[in-house]
XYZ file of N, CA and C in Angstrom:
495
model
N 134.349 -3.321 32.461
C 133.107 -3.721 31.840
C 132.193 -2.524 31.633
N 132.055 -1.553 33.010
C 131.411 -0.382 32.513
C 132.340 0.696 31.762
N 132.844 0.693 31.759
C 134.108 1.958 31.148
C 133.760 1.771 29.979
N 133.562 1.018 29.024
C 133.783 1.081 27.487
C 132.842 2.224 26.824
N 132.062 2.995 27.312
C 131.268 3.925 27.045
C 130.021 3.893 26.243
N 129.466 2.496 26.620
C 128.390 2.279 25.680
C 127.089 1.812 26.528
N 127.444 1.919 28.230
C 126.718 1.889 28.568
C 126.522 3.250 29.771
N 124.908 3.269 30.312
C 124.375 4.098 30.623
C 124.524 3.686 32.013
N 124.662 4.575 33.232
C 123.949 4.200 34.335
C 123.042 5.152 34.666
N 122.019 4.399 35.089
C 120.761 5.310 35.304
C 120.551 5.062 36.970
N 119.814 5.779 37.611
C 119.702 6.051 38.793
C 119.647 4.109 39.791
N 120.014 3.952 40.749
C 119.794 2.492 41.337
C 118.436 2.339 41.505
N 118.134 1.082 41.828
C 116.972 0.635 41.924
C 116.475 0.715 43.335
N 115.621 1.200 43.875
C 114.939 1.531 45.227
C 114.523 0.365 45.458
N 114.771 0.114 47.223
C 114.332 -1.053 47.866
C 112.762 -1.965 47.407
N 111.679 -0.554 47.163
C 110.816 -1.304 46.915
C 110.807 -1.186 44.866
N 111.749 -1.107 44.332
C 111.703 -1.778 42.809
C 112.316 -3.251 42.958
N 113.046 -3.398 43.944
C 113.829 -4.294 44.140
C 113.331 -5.331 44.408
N 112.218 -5.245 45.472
C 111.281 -6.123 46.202
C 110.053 -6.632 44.649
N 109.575 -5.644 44.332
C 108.878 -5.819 43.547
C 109.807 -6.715 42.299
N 110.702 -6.572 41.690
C 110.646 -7.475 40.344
C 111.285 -8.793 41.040
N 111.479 -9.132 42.559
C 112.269 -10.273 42.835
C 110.420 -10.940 43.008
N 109.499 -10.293 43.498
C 108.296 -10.881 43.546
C 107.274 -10.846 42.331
N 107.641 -10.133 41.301
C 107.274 -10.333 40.185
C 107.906 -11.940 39.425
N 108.944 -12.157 39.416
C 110.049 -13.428 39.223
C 110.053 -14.158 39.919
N 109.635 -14.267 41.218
C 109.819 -15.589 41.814
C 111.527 -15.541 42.418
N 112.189 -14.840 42.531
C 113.713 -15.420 42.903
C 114.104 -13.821 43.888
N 115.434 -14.044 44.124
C 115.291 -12.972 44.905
C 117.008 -12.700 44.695
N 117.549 -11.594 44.457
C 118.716 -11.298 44.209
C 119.623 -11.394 44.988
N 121.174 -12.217 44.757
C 122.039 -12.405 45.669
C 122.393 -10.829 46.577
N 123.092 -10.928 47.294
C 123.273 -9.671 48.116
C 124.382 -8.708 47.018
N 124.974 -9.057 46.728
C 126.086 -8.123 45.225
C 125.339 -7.631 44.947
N 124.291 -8.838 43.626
C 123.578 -7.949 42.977
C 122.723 -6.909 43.546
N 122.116 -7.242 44.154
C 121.250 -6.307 45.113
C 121.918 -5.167 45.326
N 122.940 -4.658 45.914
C 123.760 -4.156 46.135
C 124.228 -3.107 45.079
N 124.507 -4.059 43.986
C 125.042 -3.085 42.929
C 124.034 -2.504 41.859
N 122.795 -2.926 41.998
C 121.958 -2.455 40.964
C 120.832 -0.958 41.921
N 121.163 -0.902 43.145
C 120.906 -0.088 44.181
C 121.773 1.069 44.018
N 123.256 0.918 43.471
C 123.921 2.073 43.126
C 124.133 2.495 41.838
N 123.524 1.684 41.199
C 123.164 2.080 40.121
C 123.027 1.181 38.891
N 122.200 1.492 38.263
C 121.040 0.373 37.125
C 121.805 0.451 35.710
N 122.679 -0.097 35.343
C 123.390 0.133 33.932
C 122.175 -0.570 32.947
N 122.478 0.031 31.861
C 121.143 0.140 30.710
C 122.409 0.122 29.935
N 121.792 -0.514 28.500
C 122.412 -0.733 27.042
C 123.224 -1.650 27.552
N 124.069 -1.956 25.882
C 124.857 -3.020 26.184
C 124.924 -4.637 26.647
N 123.593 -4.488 26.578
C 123.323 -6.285 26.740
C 123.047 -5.917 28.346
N 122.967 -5.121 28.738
C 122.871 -5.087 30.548
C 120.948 -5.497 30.282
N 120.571 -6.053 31.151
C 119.457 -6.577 31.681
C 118.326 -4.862 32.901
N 117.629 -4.073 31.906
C 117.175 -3.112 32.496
C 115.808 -3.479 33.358
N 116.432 -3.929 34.659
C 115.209 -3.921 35.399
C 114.399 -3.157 35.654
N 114.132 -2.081 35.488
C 113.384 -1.350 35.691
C 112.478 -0.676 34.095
N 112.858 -0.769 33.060
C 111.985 -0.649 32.226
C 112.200 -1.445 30.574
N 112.829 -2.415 30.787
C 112.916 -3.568 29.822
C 111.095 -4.427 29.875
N 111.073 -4.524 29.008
C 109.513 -5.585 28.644
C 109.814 -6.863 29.656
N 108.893 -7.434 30.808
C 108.864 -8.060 31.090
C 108.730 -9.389 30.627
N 108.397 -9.527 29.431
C 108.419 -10.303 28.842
C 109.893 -11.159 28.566
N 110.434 -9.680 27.894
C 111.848 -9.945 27.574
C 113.036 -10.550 29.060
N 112.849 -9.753 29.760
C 113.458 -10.399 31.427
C 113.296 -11.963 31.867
N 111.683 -12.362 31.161
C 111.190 -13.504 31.607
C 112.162 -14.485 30.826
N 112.731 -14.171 29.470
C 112.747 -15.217 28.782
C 114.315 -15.265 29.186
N 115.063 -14.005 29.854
C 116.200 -13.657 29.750
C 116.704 -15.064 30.937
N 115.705 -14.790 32.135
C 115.583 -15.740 33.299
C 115.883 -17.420 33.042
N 114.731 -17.279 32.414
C 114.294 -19.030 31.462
C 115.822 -19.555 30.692
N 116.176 -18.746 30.510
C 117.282 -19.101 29.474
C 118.295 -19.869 29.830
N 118.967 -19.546 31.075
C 120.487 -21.113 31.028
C 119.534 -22.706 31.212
N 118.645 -22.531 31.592
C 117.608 -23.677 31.806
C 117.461 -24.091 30.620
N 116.586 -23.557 29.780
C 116.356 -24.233 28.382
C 117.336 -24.147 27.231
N 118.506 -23.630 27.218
C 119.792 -23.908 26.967
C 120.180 -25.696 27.487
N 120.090 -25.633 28.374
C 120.448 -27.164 29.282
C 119.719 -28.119 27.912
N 118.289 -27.299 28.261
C 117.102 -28.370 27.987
C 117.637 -29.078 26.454
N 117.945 -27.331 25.682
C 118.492 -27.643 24.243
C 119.243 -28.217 24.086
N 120.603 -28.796 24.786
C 121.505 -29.624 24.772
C 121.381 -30.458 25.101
N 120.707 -31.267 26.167
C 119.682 -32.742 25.959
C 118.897 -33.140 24.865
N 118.236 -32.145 24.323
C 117.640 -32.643 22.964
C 118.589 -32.911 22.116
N 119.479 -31.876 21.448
C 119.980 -31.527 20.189
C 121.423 -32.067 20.030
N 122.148 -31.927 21.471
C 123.553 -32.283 21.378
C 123.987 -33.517 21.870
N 123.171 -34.110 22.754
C 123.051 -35.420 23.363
C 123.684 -34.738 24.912
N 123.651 -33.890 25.566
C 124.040 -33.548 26.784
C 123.273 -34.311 27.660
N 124.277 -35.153 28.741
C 123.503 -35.872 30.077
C 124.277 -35.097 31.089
N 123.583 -34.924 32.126
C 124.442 -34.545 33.416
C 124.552 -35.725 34.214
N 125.712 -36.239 34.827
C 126.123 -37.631 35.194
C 125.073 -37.355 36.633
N 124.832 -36.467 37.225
C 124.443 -36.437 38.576
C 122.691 -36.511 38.598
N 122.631 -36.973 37.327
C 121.481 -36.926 36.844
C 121.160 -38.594 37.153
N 121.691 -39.609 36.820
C 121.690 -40.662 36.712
C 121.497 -41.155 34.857
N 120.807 -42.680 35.051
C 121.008 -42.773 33.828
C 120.447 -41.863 33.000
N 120.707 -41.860 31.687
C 119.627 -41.154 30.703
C 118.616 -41.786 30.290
N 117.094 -41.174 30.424
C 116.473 -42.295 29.660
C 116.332 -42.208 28.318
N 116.108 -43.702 27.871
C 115.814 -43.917 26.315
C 115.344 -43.132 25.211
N 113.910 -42.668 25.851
C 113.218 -42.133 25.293
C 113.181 -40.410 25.169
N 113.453 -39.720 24.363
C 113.659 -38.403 24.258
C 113.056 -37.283 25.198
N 111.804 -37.882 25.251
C 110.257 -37.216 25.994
C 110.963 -36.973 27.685
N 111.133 -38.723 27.939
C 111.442 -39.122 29.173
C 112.948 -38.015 29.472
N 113.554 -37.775 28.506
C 114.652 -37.311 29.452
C 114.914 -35.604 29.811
N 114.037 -35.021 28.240
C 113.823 -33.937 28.719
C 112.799 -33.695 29.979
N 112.065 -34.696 30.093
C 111.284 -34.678 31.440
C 112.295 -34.858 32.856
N 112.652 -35.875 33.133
C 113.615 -35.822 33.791
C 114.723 -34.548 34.471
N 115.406 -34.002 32.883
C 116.245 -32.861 32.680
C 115.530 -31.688 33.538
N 114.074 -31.578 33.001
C 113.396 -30.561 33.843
C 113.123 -31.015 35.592
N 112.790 -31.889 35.633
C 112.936 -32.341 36.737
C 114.056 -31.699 38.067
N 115.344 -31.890 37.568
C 116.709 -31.770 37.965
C 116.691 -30.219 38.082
N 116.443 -30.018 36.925
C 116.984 -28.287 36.329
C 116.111 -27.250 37.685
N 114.537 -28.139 37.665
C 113.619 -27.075 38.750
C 114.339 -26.949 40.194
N 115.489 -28.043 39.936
C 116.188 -27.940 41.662
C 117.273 -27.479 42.153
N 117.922 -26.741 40.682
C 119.182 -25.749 41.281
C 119.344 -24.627 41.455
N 120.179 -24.040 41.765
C 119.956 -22.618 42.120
C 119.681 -21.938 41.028
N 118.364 -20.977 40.801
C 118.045 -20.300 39.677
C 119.264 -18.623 38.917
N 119.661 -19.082 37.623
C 120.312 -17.986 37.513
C 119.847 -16.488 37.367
N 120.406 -15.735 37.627
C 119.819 -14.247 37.437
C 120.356 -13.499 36.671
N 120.288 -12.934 35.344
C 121.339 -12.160 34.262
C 121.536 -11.208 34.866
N 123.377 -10.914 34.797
C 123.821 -9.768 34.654
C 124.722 -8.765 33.917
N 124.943 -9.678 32.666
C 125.021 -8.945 31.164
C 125.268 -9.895 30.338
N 124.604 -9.759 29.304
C 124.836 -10.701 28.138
C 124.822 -11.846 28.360
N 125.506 -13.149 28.567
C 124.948 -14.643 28.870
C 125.962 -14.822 30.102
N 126.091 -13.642 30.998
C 126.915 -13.989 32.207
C 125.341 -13.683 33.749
N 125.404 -14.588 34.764
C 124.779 -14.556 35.632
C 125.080 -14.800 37.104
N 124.411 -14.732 37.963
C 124.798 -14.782 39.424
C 123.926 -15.407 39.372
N 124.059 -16.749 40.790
C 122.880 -17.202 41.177
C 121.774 -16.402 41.768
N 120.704 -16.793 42.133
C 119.786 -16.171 42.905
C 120.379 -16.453 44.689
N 119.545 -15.376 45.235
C 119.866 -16.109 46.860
C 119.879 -15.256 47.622
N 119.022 -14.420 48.417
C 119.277 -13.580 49.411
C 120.155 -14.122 50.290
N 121.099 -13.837 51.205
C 121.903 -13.917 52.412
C 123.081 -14.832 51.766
N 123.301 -14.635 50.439
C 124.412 -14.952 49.748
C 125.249 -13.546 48.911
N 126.774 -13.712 49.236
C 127.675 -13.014 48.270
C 128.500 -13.600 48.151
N 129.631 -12.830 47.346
C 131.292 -13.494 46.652
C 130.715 -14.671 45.876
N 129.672 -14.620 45.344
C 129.174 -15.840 44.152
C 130.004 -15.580 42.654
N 130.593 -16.353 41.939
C 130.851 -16.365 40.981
C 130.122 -15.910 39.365
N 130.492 -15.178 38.833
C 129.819 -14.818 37.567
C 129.910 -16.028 36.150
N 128.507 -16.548 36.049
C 129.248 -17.665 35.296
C 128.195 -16.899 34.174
N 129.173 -17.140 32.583
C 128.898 -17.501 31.085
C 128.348 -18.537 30.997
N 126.835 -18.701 30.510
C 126.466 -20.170 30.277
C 125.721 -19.610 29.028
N 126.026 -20.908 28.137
C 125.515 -20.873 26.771
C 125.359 -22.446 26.610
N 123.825 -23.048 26.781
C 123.388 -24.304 26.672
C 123.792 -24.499 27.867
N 124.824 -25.963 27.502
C 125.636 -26.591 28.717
C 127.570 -26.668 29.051
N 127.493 -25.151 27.865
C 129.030 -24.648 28.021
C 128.791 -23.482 29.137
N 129.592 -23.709 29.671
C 129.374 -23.148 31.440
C 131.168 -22.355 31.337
N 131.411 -21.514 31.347
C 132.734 -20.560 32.253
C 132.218 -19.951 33.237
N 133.467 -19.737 33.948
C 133.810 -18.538 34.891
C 134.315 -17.345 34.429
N 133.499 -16.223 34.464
C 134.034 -14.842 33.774
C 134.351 -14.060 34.946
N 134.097 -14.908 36.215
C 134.502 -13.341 37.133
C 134.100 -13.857 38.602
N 135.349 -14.109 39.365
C 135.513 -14.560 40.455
C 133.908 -14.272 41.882
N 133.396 -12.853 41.254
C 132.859 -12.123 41.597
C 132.305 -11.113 41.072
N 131.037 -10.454 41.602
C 130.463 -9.456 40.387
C 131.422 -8.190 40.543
N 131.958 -8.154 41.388
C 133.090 -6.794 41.188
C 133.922 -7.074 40.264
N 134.654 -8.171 40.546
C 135.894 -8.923 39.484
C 135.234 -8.548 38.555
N 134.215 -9.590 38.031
C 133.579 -9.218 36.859
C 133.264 -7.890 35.745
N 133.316 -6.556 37.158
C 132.507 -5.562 36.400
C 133.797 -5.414 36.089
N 135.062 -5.153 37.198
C 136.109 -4.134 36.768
C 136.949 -5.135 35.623
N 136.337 -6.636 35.348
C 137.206 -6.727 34.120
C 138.398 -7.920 34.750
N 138.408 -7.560 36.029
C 139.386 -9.010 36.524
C 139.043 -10.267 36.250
N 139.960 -11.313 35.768
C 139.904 -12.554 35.646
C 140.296 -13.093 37.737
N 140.199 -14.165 37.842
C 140.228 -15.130 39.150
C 139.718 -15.798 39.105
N 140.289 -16.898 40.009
C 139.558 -18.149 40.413
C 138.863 -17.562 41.384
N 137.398 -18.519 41.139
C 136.160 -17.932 42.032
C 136.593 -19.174 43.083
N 136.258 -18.424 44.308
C 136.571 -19.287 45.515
C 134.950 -19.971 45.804
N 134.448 -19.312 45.606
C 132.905 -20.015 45.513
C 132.237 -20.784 44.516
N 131.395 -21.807 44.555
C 131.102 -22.730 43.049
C 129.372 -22.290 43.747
N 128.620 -22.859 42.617
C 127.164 -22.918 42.708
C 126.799 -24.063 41.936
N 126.146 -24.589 42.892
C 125.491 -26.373 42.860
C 125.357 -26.539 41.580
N 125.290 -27.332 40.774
C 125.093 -27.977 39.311
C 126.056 -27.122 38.223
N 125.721 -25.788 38.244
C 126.228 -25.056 37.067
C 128.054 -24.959 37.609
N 128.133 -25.349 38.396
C 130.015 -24.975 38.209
C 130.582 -26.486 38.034
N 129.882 -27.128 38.375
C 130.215 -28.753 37.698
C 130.066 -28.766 36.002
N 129.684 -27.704 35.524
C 129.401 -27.406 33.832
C 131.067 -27.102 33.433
N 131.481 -26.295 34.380
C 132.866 -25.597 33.974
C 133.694 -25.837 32.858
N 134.079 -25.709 31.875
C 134.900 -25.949 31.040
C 136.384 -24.964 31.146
């Protein structure tokens, strides 16, 4: 994943950059990530530059498998069964949807539409592709992931690996 030569690594992120954008965000980075963006911060390439990307842009990067969900309740007719019924009314279910969505583990980008959950005193989490409510597994693990290995992830994360296709 890094080899293709189009991306940069720039110096890792210091404990207190680390601290700071998990308390800027609200979430706090699994131990991998943490880990691997400490040895070093890949830039370009769809990589997610914590350290000098527009916060803005990070925010929406965050927001995103969520209102993906949201968009596929509106647009595609997506229900999540663990949701219960759907309600009738459009309003009601994207309400609902949000409801649900504020209670799973929040994703954290780590290139292009692939993410780790959030979670201090968590690793070996799975790298999942989510686009809306099409959900893969790209990488057993963020190592798997970087060096390009396919595997079954021995680990799932609450709601989004029940997406799996």
């Amino acid at each position: 994943m890094l080899g293709d030569g189009t991306v940069i690594v720039a110096p890792g992120l210091t404990d207190a950059e680390l601290a700071g954008t998990e308390a800027e965000f609200g979430f706090e980075f699994d131990d991998d990530h943490r880990a691997f963006l400490a040895a070093g911060l890949p830039v370009g390439d769809s990589w997610p530059d914590w350290r000098d990307a527009p916060r803005r842009a990070l925010q929406q990067r965050l927001a995103l498998p969520a209102e993906g969900i949201l968009f596929a309740v509106e647009w595609r007719g997506f229900w999540f069964d663990g949701w219960g019924a759907r309600p009738a009314r459009m309003k009601d279910a994207l309400r609902s949807a949000r409801y649900h969505l504020e209670r799973v583990p929040q994703l954290v980008p780590v290139h292009a539409n692939c993410y780790l959950p959030a979670g201090r005193g968590s690793q070996g989490n799975p790298v999942l592709s989510v686009y809306q409510a099409d959900v893969k597994c790209c990488g057993a693990d963020l190592l798997g992931y970087v060096e390009g290995r396919d595997g079954a992830a021995e680990k799932t994360v609450p709601f989004w690996s029940e997406l799996i296709s």
